[in-house]
CSV table of C-alpha atoms in Angstrom, one decimal:
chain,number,residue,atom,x,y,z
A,1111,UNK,CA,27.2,-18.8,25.7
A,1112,UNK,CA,26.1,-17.9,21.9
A,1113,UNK,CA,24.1,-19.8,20.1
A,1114,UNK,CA,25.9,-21.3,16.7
A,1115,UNK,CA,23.4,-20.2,13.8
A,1116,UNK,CA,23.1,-21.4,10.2
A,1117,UNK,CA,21.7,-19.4,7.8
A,1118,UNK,CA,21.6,-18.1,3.9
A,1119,UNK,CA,23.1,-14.9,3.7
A,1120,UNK,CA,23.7,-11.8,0.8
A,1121,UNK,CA,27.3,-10.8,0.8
A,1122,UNK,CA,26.4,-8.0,-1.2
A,1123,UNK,CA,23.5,-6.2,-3.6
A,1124,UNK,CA,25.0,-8.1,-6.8
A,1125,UNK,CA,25.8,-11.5,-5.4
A,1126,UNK,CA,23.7,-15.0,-4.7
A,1127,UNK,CA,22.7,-16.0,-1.3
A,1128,UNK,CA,24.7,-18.4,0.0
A,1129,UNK,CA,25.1,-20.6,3.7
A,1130,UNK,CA,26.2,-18.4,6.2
A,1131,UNK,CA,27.2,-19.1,9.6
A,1132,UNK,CA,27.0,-16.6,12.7
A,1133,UNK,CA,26.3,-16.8,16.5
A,1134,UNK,CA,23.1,-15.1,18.3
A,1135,UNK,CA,23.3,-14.1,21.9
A,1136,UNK,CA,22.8,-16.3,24.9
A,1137,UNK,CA,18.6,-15.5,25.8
A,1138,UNK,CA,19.0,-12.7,28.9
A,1139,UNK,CA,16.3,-12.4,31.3
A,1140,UNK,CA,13.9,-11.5,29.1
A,1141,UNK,CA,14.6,-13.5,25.9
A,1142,UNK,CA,12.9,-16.4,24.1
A,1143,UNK,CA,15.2,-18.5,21.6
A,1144,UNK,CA,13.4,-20.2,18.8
A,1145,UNK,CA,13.9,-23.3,16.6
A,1146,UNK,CA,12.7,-21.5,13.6
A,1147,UNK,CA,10.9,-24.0,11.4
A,1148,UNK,CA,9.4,-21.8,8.6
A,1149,UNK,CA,10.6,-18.0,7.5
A,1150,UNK,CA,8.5,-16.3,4.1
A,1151,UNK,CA,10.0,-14.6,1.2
A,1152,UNK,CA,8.9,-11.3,1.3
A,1153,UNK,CA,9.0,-8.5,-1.5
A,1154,UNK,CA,10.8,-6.2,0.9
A,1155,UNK,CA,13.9,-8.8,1.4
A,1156,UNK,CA,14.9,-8.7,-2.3
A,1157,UNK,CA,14.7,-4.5,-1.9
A,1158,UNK,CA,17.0,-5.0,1.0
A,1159,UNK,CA,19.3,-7.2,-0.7
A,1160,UNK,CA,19.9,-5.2,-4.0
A,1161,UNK,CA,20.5,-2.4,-1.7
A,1162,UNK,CA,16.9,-1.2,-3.6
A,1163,UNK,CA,16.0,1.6,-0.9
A,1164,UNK,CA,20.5,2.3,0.2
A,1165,UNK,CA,21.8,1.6,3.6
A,1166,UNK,CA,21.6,-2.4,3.4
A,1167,UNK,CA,25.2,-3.9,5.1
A,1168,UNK,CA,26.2,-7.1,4.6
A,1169,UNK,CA,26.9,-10.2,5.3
A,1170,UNK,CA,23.2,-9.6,5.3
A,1171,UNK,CA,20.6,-12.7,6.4
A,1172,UNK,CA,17.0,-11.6,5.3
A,1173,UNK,CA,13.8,-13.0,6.7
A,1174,UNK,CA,11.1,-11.5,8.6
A,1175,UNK,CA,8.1,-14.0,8.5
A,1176,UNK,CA,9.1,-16.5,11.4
A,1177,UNK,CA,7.3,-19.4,12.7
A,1178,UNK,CA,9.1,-21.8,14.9
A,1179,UNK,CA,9.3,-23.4,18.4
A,1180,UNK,CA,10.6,-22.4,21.8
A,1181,UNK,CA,13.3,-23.9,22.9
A,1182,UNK,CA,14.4,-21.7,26.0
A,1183,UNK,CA,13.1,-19.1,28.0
A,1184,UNK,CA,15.1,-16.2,30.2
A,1185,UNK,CA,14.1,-16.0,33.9
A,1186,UNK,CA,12.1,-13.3,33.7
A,1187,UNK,CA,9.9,-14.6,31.1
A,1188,UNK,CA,5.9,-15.0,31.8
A,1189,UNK,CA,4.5,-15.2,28.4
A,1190,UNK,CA,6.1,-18.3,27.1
A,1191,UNK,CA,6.8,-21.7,27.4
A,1192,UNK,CA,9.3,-24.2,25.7
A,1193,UNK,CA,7.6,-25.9,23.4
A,1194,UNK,CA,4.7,-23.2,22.6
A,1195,UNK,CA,4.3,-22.0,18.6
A,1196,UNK,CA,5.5,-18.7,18.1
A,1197,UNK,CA,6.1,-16.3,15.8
A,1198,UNK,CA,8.4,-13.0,14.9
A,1199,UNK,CA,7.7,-10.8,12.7
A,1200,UNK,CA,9.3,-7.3,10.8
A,1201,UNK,CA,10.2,-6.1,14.7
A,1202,UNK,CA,12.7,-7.0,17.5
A,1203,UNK,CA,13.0,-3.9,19.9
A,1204,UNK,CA,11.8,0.0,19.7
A,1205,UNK,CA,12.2,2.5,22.2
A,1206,UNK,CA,9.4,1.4,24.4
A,1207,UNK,CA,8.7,5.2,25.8
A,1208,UNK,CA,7.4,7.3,22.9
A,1209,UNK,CA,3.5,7.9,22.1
A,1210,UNK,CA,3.6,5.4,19.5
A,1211,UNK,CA,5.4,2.8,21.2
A,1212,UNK,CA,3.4,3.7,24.8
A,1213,UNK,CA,-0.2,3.3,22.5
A,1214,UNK,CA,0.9,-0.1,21.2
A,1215,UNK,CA,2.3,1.3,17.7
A,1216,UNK,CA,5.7,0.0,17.8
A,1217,UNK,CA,5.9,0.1,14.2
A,1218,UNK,CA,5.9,4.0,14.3
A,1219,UNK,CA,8.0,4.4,17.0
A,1220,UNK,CA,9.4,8.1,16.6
A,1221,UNK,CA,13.8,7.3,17.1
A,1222,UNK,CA,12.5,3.9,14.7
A,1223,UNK,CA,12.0,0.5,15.7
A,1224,UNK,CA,14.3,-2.4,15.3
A,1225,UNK,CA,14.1,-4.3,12.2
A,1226,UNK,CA,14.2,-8.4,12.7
A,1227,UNK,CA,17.4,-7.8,10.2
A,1228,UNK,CA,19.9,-4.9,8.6
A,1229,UNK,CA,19.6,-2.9,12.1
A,1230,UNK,CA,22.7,-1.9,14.4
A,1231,UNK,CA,22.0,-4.6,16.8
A,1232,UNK,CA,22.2,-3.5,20.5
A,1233,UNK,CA,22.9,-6.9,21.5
A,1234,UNK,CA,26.3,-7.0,19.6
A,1235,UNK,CA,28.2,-7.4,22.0
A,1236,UNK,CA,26.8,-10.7,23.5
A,1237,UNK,CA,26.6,-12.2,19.7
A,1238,UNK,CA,29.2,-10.9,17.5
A,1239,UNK,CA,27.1,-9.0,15.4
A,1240,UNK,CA,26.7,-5.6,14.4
A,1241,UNK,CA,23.5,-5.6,12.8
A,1242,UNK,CA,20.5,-8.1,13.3
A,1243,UNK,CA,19.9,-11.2,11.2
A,1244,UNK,CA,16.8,-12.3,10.4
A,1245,UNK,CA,14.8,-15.5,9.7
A,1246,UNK,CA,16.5,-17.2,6.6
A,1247,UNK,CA,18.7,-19.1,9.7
A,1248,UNK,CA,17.5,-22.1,11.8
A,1249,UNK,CA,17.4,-19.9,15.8
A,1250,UNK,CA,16.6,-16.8,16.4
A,1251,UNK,CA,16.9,-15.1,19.9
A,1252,UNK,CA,14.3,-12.6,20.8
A,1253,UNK,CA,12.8,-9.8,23.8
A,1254,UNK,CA,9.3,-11.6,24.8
A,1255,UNK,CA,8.2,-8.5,24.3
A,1256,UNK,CA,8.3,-8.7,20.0
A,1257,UNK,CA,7.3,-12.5,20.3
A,1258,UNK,CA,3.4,-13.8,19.3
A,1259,UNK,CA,2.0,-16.6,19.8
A,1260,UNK,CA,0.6,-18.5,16.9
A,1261,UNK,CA,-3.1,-20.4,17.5
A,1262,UNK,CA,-3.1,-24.1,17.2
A,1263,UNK,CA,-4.8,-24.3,14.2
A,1264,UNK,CA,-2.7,-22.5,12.0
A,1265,UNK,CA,0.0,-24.6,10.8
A,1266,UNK,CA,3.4,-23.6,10.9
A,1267,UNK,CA,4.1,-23.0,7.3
A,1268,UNK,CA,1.3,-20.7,6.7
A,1269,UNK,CA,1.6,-19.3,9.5
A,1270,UNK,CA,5.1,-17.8,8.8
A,1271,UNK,CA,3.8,-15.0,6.4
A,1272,UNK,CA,0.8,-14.0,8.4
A,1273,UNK,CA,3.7,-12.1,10.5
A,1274,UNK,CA,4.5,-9.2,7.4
A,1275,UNK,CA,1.7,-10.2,5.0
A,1276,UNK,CA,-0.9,-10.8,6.9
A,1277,UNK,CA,-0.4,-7.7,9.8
A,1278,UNK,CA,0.4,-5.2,6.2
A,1279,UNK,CA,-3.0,-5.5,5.3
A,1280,UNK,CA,-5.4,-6.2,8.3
A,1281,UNK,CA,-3.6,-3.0,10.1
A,1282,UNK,CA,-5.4,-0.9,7.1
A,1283,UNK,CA,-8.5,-2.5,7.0
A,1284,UNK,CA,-9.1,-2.0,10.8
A,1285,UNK,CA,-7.9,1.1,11.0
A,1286,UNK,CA,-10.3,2.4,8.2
A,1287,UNK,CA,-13.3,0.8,9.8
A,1288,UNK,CA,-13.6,-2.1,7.2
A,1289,UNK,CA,-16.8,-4.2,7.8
A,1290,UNK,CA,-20.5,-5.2,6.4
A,1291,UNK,CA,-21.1,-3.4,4.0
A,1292,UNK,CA,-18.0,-2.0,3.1
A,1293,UNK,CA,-16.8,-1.5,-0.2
A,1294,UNK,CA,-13.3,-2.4,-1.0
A,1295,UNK,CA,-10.9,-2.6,-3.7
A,1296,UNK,CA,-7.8,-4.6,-4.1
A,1297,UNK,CA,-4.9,-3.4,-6.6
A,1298,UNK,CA,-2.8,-6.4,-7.3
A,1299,UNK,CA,-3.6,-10.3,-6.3
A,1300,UNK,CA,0.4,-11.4,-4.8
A,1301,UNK,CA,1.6,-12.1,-1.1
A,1302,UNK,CA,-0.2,-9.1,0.3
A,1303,UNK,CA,-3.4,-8.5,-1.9
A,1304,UNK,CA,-4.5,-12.2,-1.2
A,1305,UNK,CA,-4.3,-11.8,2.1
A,1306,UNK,CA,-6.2,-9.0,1.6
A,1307,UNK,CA,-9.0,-10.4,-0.2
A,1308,UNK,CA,-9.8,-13.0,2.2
A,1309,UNK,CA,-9.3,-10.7,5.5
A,1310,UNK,CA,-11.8,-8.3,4.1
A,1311,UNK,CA,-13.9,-10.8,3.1
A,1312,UNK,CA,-14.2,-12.3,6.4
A,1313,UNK,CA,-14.8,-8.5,8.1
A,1314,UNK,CA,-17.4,-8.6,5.9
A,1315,UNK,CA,-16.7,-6.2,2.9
A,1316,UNK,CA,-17.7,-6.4,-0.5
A,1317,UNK,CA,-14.3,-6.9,-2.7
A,1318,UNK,CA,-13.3,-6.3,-5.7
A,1319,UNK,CA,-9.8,-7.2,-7.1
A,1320,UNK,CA,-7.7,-4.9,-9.7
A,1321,UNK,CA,-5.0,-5.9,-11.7
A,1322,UNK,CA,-3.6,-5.9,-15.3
A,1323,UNK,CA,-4.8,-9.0,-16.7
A,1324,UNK,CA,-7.7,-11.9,-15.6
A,1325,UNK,CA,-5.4,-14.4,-15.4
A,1326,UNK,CA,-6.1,-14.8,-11.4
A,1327,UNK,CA,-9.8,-14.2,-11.6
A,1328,UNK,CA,-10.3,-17.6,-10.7
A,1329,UNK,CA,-8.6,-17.2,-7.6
A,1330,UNK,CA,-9.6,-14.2,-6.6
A,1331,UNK,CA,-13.4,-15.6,-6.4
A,1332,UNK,CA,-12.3,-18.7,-4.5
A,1333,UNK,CA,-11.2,-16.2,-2.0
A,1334,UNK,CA,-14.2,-14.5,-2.1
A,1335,UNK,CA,-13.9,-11.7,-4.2
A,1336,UNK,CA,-17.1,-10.7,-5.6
A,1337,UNK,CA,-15.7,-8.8,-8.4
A,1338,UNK,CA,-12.5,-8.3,-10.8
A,1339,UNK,CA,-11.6,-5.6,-12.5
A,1340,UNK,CA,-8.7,-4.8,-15.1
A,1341,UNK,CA,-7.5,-1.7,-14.9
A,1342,UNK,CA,-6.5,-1.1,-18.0
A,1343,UNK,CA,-10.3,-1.5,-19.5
A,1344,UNK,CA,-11.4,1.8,-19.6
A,1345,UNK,CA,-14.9,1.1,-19.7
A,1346,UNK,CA,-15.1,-0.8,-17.0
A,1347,UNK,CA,-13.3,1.7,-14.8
A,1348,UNK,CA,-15.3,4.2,-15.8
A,1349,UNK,CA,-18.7,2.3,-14.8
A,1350,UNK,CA,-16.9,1.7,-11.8
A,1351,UNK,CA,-15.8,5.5,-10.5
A,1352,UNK,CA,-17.1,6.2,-7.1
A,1353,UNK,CA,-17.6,2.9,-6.0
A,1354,UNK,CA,-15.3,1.9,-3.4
A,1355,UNK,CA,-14.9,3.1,0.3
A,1356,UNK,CA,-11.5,2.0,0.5
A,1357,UNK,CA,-8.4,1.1,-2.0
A,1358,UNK,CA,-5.5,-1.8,-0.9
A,1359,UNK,CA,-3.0,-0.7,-3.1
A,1360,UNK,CA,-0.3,-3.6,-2.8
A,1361,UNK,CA,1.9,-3.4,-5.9
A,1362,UNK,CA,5.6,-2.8,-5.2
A,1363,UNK,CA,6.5,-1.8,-8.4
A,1364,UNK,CA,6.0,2.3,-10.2
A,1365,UNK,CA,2.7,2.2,-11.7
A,1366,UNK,CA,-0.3,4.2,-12.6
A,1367,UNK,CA,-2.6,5.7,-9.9
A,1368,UNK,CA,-4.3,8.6,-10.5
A,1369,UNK,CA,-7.0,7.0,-12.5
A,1370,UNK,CA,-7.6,4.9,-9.3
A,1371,UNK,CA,-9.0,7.9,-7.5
A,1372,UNK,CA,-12.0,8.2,-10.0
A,1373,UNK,CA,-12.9,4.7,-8.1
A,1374,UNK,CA,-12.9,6.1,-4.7
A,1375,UNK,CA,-16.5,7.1,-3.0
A,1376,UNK,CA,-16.9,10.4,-1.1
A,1377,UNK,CA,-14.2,10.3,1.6
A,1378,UNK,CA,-12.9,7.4,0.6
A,1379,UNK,CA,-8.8,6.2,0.7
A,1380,UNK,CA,-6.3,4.7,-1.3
A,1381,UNK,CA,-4.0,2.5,0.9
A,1382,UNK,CA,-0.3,2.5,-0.4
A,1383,UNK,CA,1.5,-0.9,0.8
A,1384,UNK,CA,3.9,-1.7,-1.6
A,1385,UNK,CA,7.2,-0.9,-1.6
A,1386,UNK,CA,7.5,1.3,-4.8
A,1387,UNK,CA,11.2,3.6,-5.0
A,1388,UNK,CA,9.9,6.2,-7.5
A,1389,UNK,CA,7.7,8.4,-7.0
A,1390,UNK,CA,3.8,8.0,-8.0
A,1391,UNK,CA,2.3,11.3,-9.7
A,1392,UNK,CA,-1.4,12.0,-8.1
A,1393,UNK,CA,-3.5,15.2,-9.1
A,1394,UNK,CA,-5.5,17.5,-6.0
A,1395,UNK,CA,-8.7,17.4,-8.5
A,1396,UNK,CA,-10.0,13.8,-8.0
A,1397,UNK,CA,-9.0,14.5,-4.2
A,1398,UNK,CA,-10.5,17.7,-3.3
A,1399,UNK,CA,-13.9,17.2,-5.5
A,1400,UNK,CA,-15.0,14.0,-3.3
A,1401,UNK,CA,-12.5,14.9,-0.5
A,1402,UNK,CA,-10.7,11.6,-0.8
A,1403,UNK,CA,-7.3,10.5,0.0
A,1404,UNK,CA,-3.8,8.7,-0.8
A,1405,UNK,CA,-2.1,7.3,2.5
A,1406,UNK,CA,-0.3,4.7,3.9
A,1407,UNK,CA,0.0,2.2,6.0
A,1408,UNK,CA,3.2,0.2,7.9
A,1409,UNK,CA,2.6,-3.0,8.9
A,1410,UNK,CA,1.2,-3.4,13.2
A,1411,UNK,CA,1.9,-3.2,16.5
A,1412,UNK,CA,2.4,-6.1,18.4
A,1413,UNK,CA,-0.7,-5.9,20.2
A,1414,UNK,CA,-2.6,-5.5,16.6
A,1415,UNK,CA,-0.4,-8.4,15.2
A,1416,UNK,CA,-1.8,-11.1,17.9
A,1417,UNK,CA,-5.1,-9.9,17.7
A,1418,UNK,CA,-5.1,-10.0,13.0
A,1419,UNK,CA,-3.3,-14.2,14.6
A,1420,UNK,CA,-6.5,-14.8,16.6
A,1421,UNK,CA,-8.3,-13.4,13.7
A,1422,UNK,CA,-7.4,-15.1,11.0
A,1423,UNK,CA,-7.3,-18.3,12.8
A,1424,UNK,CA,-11.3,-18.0,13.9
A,1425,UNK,CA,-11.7,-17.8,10.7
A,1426,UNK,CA,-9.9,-20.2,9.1
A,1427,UNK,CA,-7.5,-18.0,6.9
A,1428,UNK,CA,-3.9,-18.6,5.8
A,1429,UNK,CA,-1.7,-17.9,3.5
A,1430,UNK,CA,-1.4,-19.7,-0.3
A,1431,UNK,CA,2.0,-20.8,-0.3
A,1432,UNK,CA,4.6,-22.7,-2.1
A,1433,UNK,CA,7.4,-23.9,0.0
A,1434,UNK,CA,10.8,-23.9,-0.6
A,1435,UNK,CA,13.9,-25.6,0.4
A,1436,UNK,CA,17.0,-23.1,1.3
A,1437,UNK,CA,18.9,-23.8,-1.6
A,1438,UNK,CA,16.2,-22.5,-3.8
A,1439,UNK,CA,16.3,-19.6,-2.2
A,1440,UNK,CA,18.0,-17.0,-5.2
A,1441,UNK,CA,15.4,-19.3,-7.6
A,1442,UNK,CA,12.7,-18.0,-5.7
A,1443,UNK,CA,13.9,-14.5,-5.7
A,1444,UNK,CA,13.9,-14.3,-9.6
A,1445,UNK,CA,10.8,-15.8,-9.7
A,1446,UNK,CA,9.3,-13.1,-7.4
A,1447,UNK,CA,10.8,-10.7,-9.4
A,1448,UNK,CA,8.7,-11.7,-12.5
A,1449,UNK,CA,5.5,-12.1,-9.7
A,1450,UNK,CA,6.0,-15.8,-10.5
A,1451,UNK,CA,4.3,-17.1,-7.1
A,1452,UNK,CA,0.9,-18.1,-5.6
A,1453,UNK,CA,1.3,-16.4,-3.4
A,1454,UNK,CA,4.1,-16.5,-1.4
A,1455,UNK,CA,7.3,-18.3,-0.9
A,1456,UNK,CA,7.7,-20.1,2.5
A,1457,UNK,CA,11.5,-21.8,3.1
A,1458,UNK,CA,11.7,-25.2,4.8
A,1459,UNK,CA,14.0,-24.0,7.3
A,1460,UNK,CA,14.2,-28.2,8.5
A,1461,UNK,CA,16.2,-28.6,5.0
A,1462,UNK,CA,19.0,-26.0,6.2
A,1463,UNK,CA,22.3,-27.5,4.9
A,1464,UNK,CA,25.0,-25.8,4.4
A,1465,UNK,CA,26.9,-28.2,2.5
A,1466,UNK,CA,24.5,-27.3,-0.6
């Protein structure tokens, strides 16, 4: 039988969210539903509900930081248990058979993986829905397969942006071979470059945090930063040109790079994360006279998600957050808009009423 689901949803790219109501599928076999408790604002929901990037449908309910609690499991289900901590993420389903899916890369899978929300839903049948809905709702039903377990001593609200923030930029700094001694450089201090900060930190780097003003200095040392740089002082990126093994880049928004690359060591890499919808000129001279790069990086696998969980819980790192009730939802959004967060929104899903 479906599940009845409450929820905030965008009716369209121009309009407020607002309560929604919808039903998810009865769990099958191999489903766990969860009593979602917490679900983060991410940058990426407001692209996807202005229709930023094209293709969005709607009724549409955002939301791809989940932390709840189990409250059913299918037959076929070994992983969990009702009542264990769990978490989902930016991914419900992929293929499951190409390279990237058979290597543990889901979130390269070659047809595409299925987003927690704005994907045709497979499942529509069973729940009424063409596409899938995501975490700004109070259940969710999901494969085991996409669900991760979240350590005891993270607590629930901090947990919930761990699953897109925190897997954006520990994927990266892994896959680059971040560790003692490592040099690394942080553009922009907001949901992901904090998370940043203190995961390089802990893999023992030496961090350094750009951005356009000093007016999170402060923070960024508490988290262990070493260094802060504004990138607009030119004498201070010159003294610091060939200096950094590897570049976060996290900012969403069209901005300057190409000075950046003067900052990068012999074979070092600029890391693009954010979001950005216009294109970001870069010139082959800073590349090809140290033999540096510009790539990028898209969020984990699953395997790679649980691992960055038991990471950051062994050592003690969690996301700075501000939480939110439901109906402060669209206030949130136009505060994130202006980057008016520390340092990233979590919604009280507990306080879901859809009288407000």
């Amino acid at each position: 039988m479906p599940i009845a689901t409450r929820a905030f949803a965008a009716t369209s790219a121009e309009a407020p969210l607002t309560p929604f109501s919808f039903n998810r599928r009865d769990p099958g076999p191999d489903d766990v539903a969860i009593d979602i408790k917490f679900a983060g604002i991410c940058h990426s929901d407001l692209h996807m509900v202005h229709n930023d990037m094209g293709g969005s449908t709607y009724p549409l309910v955002p939301g791809h930081e989940i932390a709840g609690l189990v409250t059913a499991v299918g037959a076929n289900v070994t992983k969990f248990k009702v009542g264990d901590r769990v978490g989902v993420g930016c991914m419900v389903d992929s293929c499951r058979t190409c390279a990237s899916c058979v290597e543990g890369e889901e979130q390269y899978c070659i047809p595409g993986f299925t987003g927690t929300y704005g994907n045709p839903d497979k499942h529509s049948a069973e729940s009424g829905q063409p596409i899938t809905q995501g975490g700004y709702s109070d259940k969710i039903v999901v494969d085991q397969a996409f669900v991760l377990n979240i350590p005891d001593s993270i607590p629930l609200d901090v947990a919930a942006p761990l699953l897109c923030a925190g897997i954006t930029t520990y994927s990266p700094l892994r896959h680059w071979g971040v560790g003692p001694g490592s040099k690394v450089a942080v553009v922009g201090l907001g949901g992901l470059g904090h998370m940043a900060v203190k995961q390089a930190v802990a893999m023992g780097a030496e961090v350094t945090v750009m951005s356009t003003s000093d007016r999170k200095k402060a923070d960024a040392e508490r988290m262990g930063a070493k260094h802060f740089l504004i990138n607009s002082d030119k004498a201070a990126m010159k003294a610091a040109a060939e200096s950094f093994d590897l570049i976060i880049n996290t900012v969403s928004a069209t901005h300057e790079i190409a000075s950046h690359l003067q900052l990068l060591a012999r074979d070092g890499t600029m890391v693009m994360l954010g979001l950005t919808t216009e294109g970001l000129p870069v010139f082959a001279v800073p590349l090809l006279w140290r033999r540096r790069s510009v790539a990028g990086s898209l969020i984990g696998g699953i395997r790679e998600t649980q691992e960055m969980l038991d990471f950051c819980a062994e050592h003690g790192i969690a996301s700075d957050i501000e939480v939110i009730a439901p109906d402060q939802i669209n206030e949130a959004y136009a505060r994130l808009e202006k980057s008016d967060v520390r340092y990233r929104f979590v919604i009280d899903i507990e306080k879901l009423d859809l009288a407000a």
